[in-house]
mmCIF file of N, CA and C in Angstrom:
data_model
loop_
_atom_site.group_PDB
_atom_site.id
_atom_site.type_symbol
_atom_site.label_atom_id
_atom_site.label_comp_id
_atom_site.label_asym_id
_atom_site.label_seq_id
_atom_site.Cartn_x
_atom_site.Cartn_y
_atom_site.Cartn_z
ATOM 1 N N MET A 1 82.486 65.745 92.797
ATOM 2 C CA MET A 1 83.137 66.244 94.004
ATOM 3 C C MET A 1 83.919 67.525 93.747
ATOM 4 N N GLY A 2 84.369 67.733 92.524
ATOM 5 C CA GLY A 2 85.138 68.930 92.205
ATOM 6 C C GLY A 2 84.385 70.205 92.498
ATOM 7 N N THR A 3 83.102 70.229 92.212
ATOM 8 C CA THR A 3 82.282 71.407 92.463
ATOM 9 C C THR A 3 82.138 71.662 93.957
ATOM 10 N N ILE A 4 81.950 70.605 94.719
ATOM 11 C CA ILE A 4 81.824 70.754 96.169
ATOM 12 C C ILE A 4 83.132 71.273 96.754
ATOM 13 N N ASP A 5 84.257 70.731 96.314
ATOM 14 C CA ASP A 5 85.557 71.194 96.798
ATOM 15 C C ASP A 5 85.759 72.666 96.468
ATOM 16 N N LYS A 6 85.378 73.047 95.262
ATOM 17 C CA LYS A 6 85.508 74.451 94.850
ATOM 18 C C LYS A 6 84.614 75.336 95.709
ATOM 19 N N ASP A 7 83.391 74.908 95.946
ATOM 20 C CA ASP A 7 82.463 75.676 96.778
ATOM 21 C C ASP A 7 82.996 75.836 98.199
ATOM 22 N N ILE A 8 83.537 74.764 98.739
ATOM 23 C CA ILE A 8 84.099 74.820 100.093
ATOM 24 C C ILE A 8 85.278 75.782 100.137
ATOM 25 N N ARG A 9 86.159 75.702 99.150
ATOM 26 C CA ARG A 9 87.320 76.600 99.095
ATOM 27 C C ARG A 9 86.869 78.064 99.007
ATOM 28 N N GLU A 10 85.896 78.334 98.141
ATOM 29 C CA GLU A 10 85.388 79.698 97.997
ATOM 30 C C GLU A 10 84.749 80.194 99.292
ATOM 31 N N LEU A 11 84.031 79.322 99.963
ATOM 32 C CA LEU A 11 83.402 79.688 101.228
ATOM 33 C C LEU A 11 84.454 79.990 102.293
ATOM 34 N N ARG A 12 85.502 79.190 102.341
ATOM 35 C CA ARG A 12 86.589 79.448 103.300
ATOM 36 C C ARG A 12 87.279 80.777 103.007
ATOM 37 N N GLU A 13 87.510 81.066 101.729
ATOM 38 C CA GLU A 13 88.129 82.338 101.355
ATOM 39 C C GLU A 13 87.240 83.512 101.750
ATOM 40 N N LYS A 14 85.952 83.374 101.494
ATOM 41 C CA LYS A 14 85.011 84.435 101.854
ATOM 42 C C LYS A 14 84.962 84.613 103.368
ATOM 43 N N THR A 15 84.956 83.515 104.092
ATOM 44 C CA THR A 15 84.956 83.578 105.554
ATOM 45 C C THR A 15 86.213 84.279 106.056
ATOM 46 N N GLY A 16 87.355 83.969 105.449
ATOM 47 C CA GLY A 16 88.609 84.620 105.824
ATOM 48 C C GLY A 16 88.568 86.117 105.580
ATOM 49 N N ARG A 17 88.032 86.518 104.435
ATOM 50 C CA ARG A 17 87.921 87.951 104.129
ATOM 51 C C ARG A 17 86.984 88.641 105.116
ATOM 52 N N THR A 18 85.877 87.984 105.416
ATOM 53 C CA THR A 18 84.910 88.556 106.350
ATOM 54 C C THR A 18 85.515 88.689 107.744
ATOM 55 N N ARG A 19 86.260 87.690 108.170
ATOM 56 C CA ARG A 19 86.904 87.729 109.487
ATOM 57 C C ARG A 19 87.893 88.894 109.560
ATOM 58 N N TYR A 20 88.676 89.065 108.510
ATOM 59 C CA TYR A 20 89.649 90.161 108.466
ATOM 60 C C TYR A 20 88.928 91.510 108.491
ATOM 61 N N GLN A 21 87.844 91.638 107.744
ATOM 62 C CA GLN A 21 87.066 92.880 107.752
ATOM 63 C C GLN A 21 86.494 93.146 109.140
ATOM 64 N N PHE A 22 86.053 92.092 109.811
ATOM 65 C CA PHE A 22 85.552 92.236 111.175
ATOM 66 C C PHE A 22 86.645 92.770 112.098
ATOM 67 N N LEU A 23 87.843 92.201 111.998
ATOM 68 C CA LEU A 23 88.942 92.647 112.855
ATOM 69 C C LEU A 23 89.274 94.112 112.601
ATOM 70 N N ARG A 24 89.296 94.502 111.350
ATOM 71 C CA ARG A 24 89.577 95.907 111.018
ATOM 72 C C ARG A 24 88.482 96.828 111.553
ATOM 73 N N ALA A 25 87.229 96.411 111.417
ATOM 74 C CA ALA A 25 86.120 97.216 111.934
ATOM 75 C C ALA A 25 86.183 97.307 113.457
ATOM 76 N N GLU A 26 86.518 96.214 114.101
ATOM 77 C CA GLU A 26 86.625 96.205 115.563
ATOM 78 C C GLU A 26 87.763 97.117 116.026
ATOM 79 N N LEU A 27 88.869 97.095 115.300
ATOM 80 C CA LEU A 27 89.970 98.007 115.620
ATOM 81 C C LEU A 27 89.519 99.458 115.509
ATOM 82 N N GLN A 28 88.831 99.784 114.430
ATOM 83 C CA GLN A 28 88.363 101.157 114.247
ATOM 84 C C GLN A 28 87.396 101.556 115.353
ATOM 85 N N THR A 29 86.536 100.636 115.738
ATOM 86 C CA THR A 29 85.607 100.901 116.835
ATOM 87 C C THR A 29 86.368 101.173 118.129
ATOM 88 N N CYS A 30 87.422 100.418 118.368
ATOM 89 C CA CYS A 30 88.239 100.620 119.571
ATOM 90 C C CYS A 30 88.917 101.985 119.554
ATOM 91 N N PHE A 31 89.464 102.373 118.409
ATOM 92 C CA PHE A 31 90.104 103.685 118.313
ATOM 93 C C PHE A 31 89.081 104.803 118.540
ATOM 94 N N THR A 32 87.883 104.632 118.006
ATOM 95 C CA THR A 32 86.829 105.627 118.207
ATOM 96 C C THR A 32 86.437 105.701 119.678
ATOM 97 N N ALA A 33 86.293 104.553 120.322
ATOM 98 C CA ALA A 33 85.953 104.530 121.746
ATOM 99 C C ALA A 33 87.053 105.180 122.583
ATOM 100 N N LEU A 34 88.298 104.981 122.187
ATOM 101 C CA LEU A 34 89.401 105.630 122.900
ATOM 102 C C LEU A 34 89.313 107.144 122.791
ATOM 103 N N GLU A 35 89.023 107.625 121.595
ATOM 104 C CA GLU A 35 88.874 109.072 121.410
ATOM 105 C C GLU A 35 87.723 109.598 122.262
ATOM 106 N N MET A 36 86.637 108.866 122.291
ATOM 107 C CA MET A 36 85.501 109.266 123.126
ATOM 108 C C MET A 36 85.891 109.253 124.604
ATOM 109 N N GLY A 37 86.644 108.246 125.003
ATOM 110 C CA GLY A 37 87.095 108.173 126.385
ATOM 111 C C GLY A 37 87.983 109.345 126.758
ATOM 112 N N ARG A 38 88.873 109.703 125.858
ATOM 113 C CA ARG A 38 89.743 110.862 126.114
ATOM 114 C C ARG A 38 88.918 112.140 126.214
ATOM 115 N N TYR A 39 87.929 112.255 125.334
ATOM 116 C CA TYR A 39 87.057 113.430 125.389
ATOM 117 C C TYR A 39 86.289 113.461 126.708
ATOM 118 N N GLU A 40 85.683 112.342 127.067
ATOM 119 C CA GLU A 40 84.908 112.282 128.312
ATOM 120 C C GLU A 40 85.773 112.685 129.505
ATOM 121 N N LEU A 41 86.993 112.210 129.527
ATOM 122 C CA LEU A 41 87.891 112.560 130.623
ATOM 123 C C LEU A 41 88.219 114.049 130.597
ATOM 124 N N SER A 42 88.399 114.608 129.412
ATOM 125 C CA SER A 42 88.752 116.029 129.294
ATOM 126 C C SER A 42 87.633 116.948 129.778
ATOM 127 N N VAL A 43 86.390 116.474 129.721
ATOM 128 C CA VAL A 43 85.275 117.287 130.211
ATOM 129 C C VAL A 43 84.868 116.882 131.626
ATOM 130 N N GLY A 44 85.685 116.043 132.255
ATOM 131 C CA GLY A 44 85.462 115.685 133.647
ATOM 132 C C GLY A 44 84.497 114.538 133.878
ATOM 133 N N ASN A 45 84.180 113.801 132.848
ATOM 134 C CA ASN A 45 83.247 112.681 132.986
ATOM 135 C C ASN A 45 84.032 111.371 133.078
ATOM 136 N N ALA A 46 84.530 111.084 134.262
ATOM 137 C CA ALA A 46 85.329 109.872 134.463
ATOM 138 C C ALA A 46 84.497 108.610 134.243
ATOM 139 N N THR A 47 83.239 108.647 134.606
ATOM 140 C CA THR A 47 82.375 107.478 134.415
ATOM 141 C C THR A 47 82.235 107.153 132.932
ATOM 142 N N GLY A 48 82.039 108.170 132.123
ATOM 143 C CA GLY A 48 81.951 107.966 130.675
ATOM 144 C C GLY A 48 83.254 107.439 130.111
ATOM 145 N N ALA A 49 84.365 107.975 130.607
ATOM 146 C CA ALA A 49 85.680 107.518 130.145
ATOM 147 C C ALA A 49 85.905 106.058 130.526
ATOM 148 N N GLU A 50 85.514 105.692 131.738
ATOM 149 C CA GLU A 50 85.663 104.295 132.175
ATOM 150 C C GLU A 50 84.828 103.354 131.312
ATOM 151 N N ARG A 51 83.645 103.806 130.939
ATOM 152 C CA ARG A 51 82.774 102.998 130.081
ATOM 153 C C ARG A 51 83.438 102.774 128.715
ATOM 154 N N GLU A 52 84.055 103.813 128.177
ATOM 155 C CA GLU A 52 84.733 103.689 126.884
ATOM 156 C C GLU A 52 85.964 102.779 126.992
ATOM 157 N N VAL A 53 86.702 102.898 128.081
ATOM 158 C CA VAL A 53 87.864 102.024 128.296
ATOM 159 C C VAL A 53 87.407 100.568 128.361
ATOM 160 N N ALA A 54 86.313 100.323 129.057
ATOM 161 C CA ALA A 54 85.783 98.952 129.138
ATOM 162 C C ALA A 54 85.399 98.438 127.749
ATOM 163 N N ALA A 55 84.833 99.308 126.920
ATOM 164 C CA ALA A 55 84.463 98.910 125.555
ATOM 165 C C ALA A 55 85.706 98.572 124.740
ATOM 166 N N VAL A 56 86.763 99.360 124.916
ATOM 167 C CA VAL A 56 88.017 99.093 124.200
ATOM 168 C C VAL A 56 88.599 97.756 124.642
ATOM 169 N N GLU A 57 88.623 97.514 125.938
ATOM 170 C CA GLU A 57 89.173 96.257 126.445
ATOM 171 C C GLU A 57 88.373 95.058 125.945
ATOM 172 N N LYS A 58 87.068 95.203 125.865
ATOM 173 C CA LYS A 58 86.223 94.131 125.324
ATOM 174 C C LYS A 58 86.540 93.909 123.846
ATOM 175 N N GLY A 59 86.733 94.996 123.110
ATOM 176 C CA GLY A 59 87.086 94.889 121.698
ATOM 177 C C GLY A 59 88.425 94.210 121.497
ATOM 178 N N ILE A 60 89.387 94.541 122.336
ATOM 179 C CA ILE A 60 90.711 93.925 122.244
ATOM 180 C C ILE A 60 90.607 92.417 122.475
ATOM 181 N N ARG A 61 89.811 92.020 123.451
ATOM 182 C CA ARG A 61 89.629 90.580 123.702
ATOM 183 C C ARG A 61 89.009 89.883 122.492
ATOM 184 N N ALA A 62 88.046 90.530 121.860
ATOM 185 C CA ALA A 62 87.421 89.945 120.665
ATOM 186 C C ALA A 62 88.434 89.816 119.535
ATOM 187 N N ILE A 63 89.241 90.836 119.356
ATOM 188 C CA ILE A 63 90.266 90.804 118.304
ATOM 189 C C ILE A 63 91.253 89.679 118.576
ATOM 190 N N GLN A 64 91.713 89.574 119.808
ATOM 191 C CA GLN A 64 92.682 88.536 120.154
ATOM 192 C C GLN A 64 92.101 87.141 119.953
ATOM 193 N N ARG A 65 90.817 87.013 120.176
ATOM 194 C CA ARG A 65 90.164 85.705 120.013
ATOM 195 C C ARG A 65 90.243 85.215 118.568
ATOM 196 N N PHE A 66 90.105 86.121 117.611
ATOM 197 C CA PHE A 66 90.070 85.730 116.203
ATOM 198 C C PHE A 66 91.387 85.949 115.469
ATOM 199 N N LEU A 67 92.358 86.514 116.129
ATOM 200 C CA LEU A 67 93.612 86.884 115.479
ATOM 201 C C LEU A 67 94.343 85.693 114.873
ATOM 202 N N SER A 68 94.285 84.557 115.523
ATOM 203 C CA SER A 68 95.011 83.384 115.025
ATOM 204 C C SER A 68 94.393 82.807 113.753
ATOM 205 N N GLU A 69 93.212 83.282 113.393
ATOM 206 C CA GLU A 69 92.502 82.720 112.250
ATOM 207 C C GLU A 69 92.677 83.522 110.965
ATOM 208 N N VAL A 70 93.579 84.500 110.964
ATOM 209 C CA VAL A 70 93.845 85.269 109.746
ATOM 210 C C VAL A 70 95.255 84.961 109.262
ATOM 211 N N SER A 71 95.562 85.396 108.058
ATOM 212 C CA SER A 71 96.883 85.119 107.487
ATOM 213 C C SER A 71 97.972 85.819 108.292
ATOM 214 N N ALA A 72 99.202 85.376 108.112
ATOM 215 C CA ALA A 72 100.335 85.956 108.840
ATOM 216 C C ALA A 72 100.469 87.446 108.543
ATOM 217 N N GLU A 73 100.292 87.819 107.289
ATOM 218 C CA GLU A 73 100.394 89.234 106.904
ATOM 219 C C GLU A 73 99.303 90.063 107.581
ATOM 220 N N GLN A 74 98.094 89.550 107.571
ATOM 221 C CA GLN A 74 96.988 90.250 108.219
ATOM 222 C C GLN A 74 97.196 90.307 109.726
ATOM 223 N N ARG A 75 97.688 89.223 110.299
ATOM 224 C CA ARG A 75 97.944 89.174 111.739
ATOM 225 C C ARG A 75 98.960 90.236 112.135
ATOM 226 N N THR A 76 100.021 90.370 111.339
ATOM 227 C CA THR A 76 101.042 91.379 111.623
ATOM 228 C C THR A 76 100.435 92.774 111.597
ATOM 229 N N GLU A 77 99.604 93.037 110.606
ATOM 230 C CA GLU A 77 98.953 94.349 110.505
ATOM 231 C C GLU A 77 98.070 94.624 111.720
ATOM 232 N N VAL A 78 97.271 93.648 112.094
ATOM 233 C CA VAL A 78 96.361 93.822 113.226
ATOM 234 C C VAL A 78 97.152 93.957 114.528
ATOM 235 N N GLU A 79 98.203 93.175 114.691
ATOM 236 C CA GLU A 79 99.029 93.274 115.902
ATOM 237 C C GLU A 79 99.681 94.644 116.013
ATOM 238 N N THR A 80 100.093 95.215 114.890
ATOM 239 C CA THR A 80 100.668 96.561 114.892
ATOM 240 C C THR A 80 99.631 97.572 115.367
ATOM 241 N N LYS A 81 98.420 97.447 114.862
ATOM 242 C CA LYS A 81 97.339 98.354 115.276
ATOM 243 C C LYS A 81 96.978 98.142 116.749
ATOM 244 N N LEU A 82 97.014 96.902 117.208
ATOM 245 C CA LEU A 82 96.756 96.635 118.626
ATOM 246 C C LEU A 82 97.799 97.308 119.507
ATOM 247 N N ALA A 83 99.050 97.278 119.067
ATOM 248 C CA ALA A 83 100.113 97.938 119.828
ATOM 249 C C ALA A 83 99.859 99.444 119.887
ATOM 250 N N GLU A 84 99.460 100.034 118.764
ATOM 251 C CA GLU A 84 99.135 101.465 118.739
ATOM 252 C C GLU A 84 97.969 101.760 119.680
ATOM 253 N N LEU A 85 96.986 100.895 119.664
ATOM 254 C CA LEU A 85 95.820 101.049 120.523
ATOM 255 C C LEU A 85 96.232 101.041 121.992
ATOM 256 N N ASN A 86 97.079 100.090 122.364
ATOM 257 C CA ASN A 86 97.532 100.006 123.751
ATOM 258 C C ASN A 86 98.394 101.191 124.155
ATOM 259 N N GLU A 87 99.128 101.770 123.203
ATOM 260 C CA GLU A 87 99.934 102.957 123.504
ATOM 261 C C GLU A 87 99.055 104.138 123.895
ATOM 262 N N ILE A 88 97.837 104.167 123.388
ATOM 263 C CA ILE A 88 96.890 105.227 123.742
ATOM 264 C C ILE A 88 96.075 104.825 124.970
ATOM 265 N N LEU A 89 95.713 103.558 125.047
ATOM 266 C CA LEU A 89 94.865 103.066 126.132
ATOM 267 C C LEU A 89 95.564 103.138 127.488
ATOM 268 N N ASP A 90 96.810 102.720 127.553
ATOM 269 C CA ASP A 90 97.506 102.661 128.842
ATOM 270 C C ASP A 90 97.582 104.021 129.542
ATOM 271 N N PRO A 91 97.975 105.103 128.848
ATOM 272 C CA PRO A 91 97.982 106.404 129.524
ATOM 273 C C PRO A 91 96.585 106.855 129.969
ATOM 274 N N LEU A 92 95.574 106.542 129.173
ATOM 275 C CA LEU A 92 94.209 106.908 129.552
ATOM 276 C C LEU A 92 93.801 106.177 130.830
ATOM 277 N N LYS A 93 94.131 104.897 130.915
ATOM 278 C CA LYS A 93 93.832 104.146 132.129
ATOM 279 C C LYS A 93 94.597 104.722 133.316
ATOM 280 N N GLY A 94 95.836 105.157 133.075
ATOM 281 C CA GLY A 94 96.614 105.777 134.137
ATOM 282 C C GLY A 94 95.972 107.065 134.636
ATOM 283 N N GLU A 95 95.490 107.886 133.705
ATOM 284 C CA GLU A 95 94.816 109.128 134.089
ATOM 285 C C GLU A 95 93.554 108.835 134.893
ATOM 286 N N LEU A 96 92.817 107.834 134.472
ATOM 287 C CA LEU A 96 91.603 107.462 135.208
ATOM 288 C C LEU A 96 91.942 106.974 136.610
ATOM 289 N N SER A 97 93.010 106.212 136.708
ATOM 290 C CA SER A 97 93.438 105.700 138.004
ATOM 291 C C SER A 97 93.822 106.849 138.938
ATOM 292 N N GLU A 98 94.527 107.839 138.395
ATOM 293 C CA GLU A 98 94.923 109.000 139.202
ATOM 294 C C GLU A 98 93.703 109.783 139.673
ATOM 295 N N GLN A 99 92.712 109.911 138.819
ATOM 296 C CA GLN A 99 91.513 110.672 139.183
ATOM 297 C C GLN A 99 90.680 109.969 140.245
ATOM 298 N N SER A 100 90.761 108.654 140.294
ATOM 299 C CA SER A 100 89.939 107.925 141.260
ATOM 300 C C SER A 100 90.575 107.870 142.639
ATOM 301 N N ARG A 101 91.752 108.423 142.780
ATOM 302 C CA ARG A 101 92.426 108.423 144.095
ATOM 303 C C ARG A 101 91.871 109.474 144.995
#
């Protein structure tokens, strides 16, 4: 049984690392989509900007879904990045809202 327990522990550790890497990749994807959204808006493409905002919001939901499954230290890091993401996202959504009036 010792080998099975060790294998299970190693698999859980690997799963945890993979989950954390996924969250970091998803955050980076969201930041990239935000930059694209800002660019699209700057060239007058509100539809493109809205599409990027929707992608960011979908990414945020995915991150929030898995956030409880990482360590406290990792959760704090990801939550900090989520706050930064929202600081950029909210003004972009406001600009889009103003343009649609």
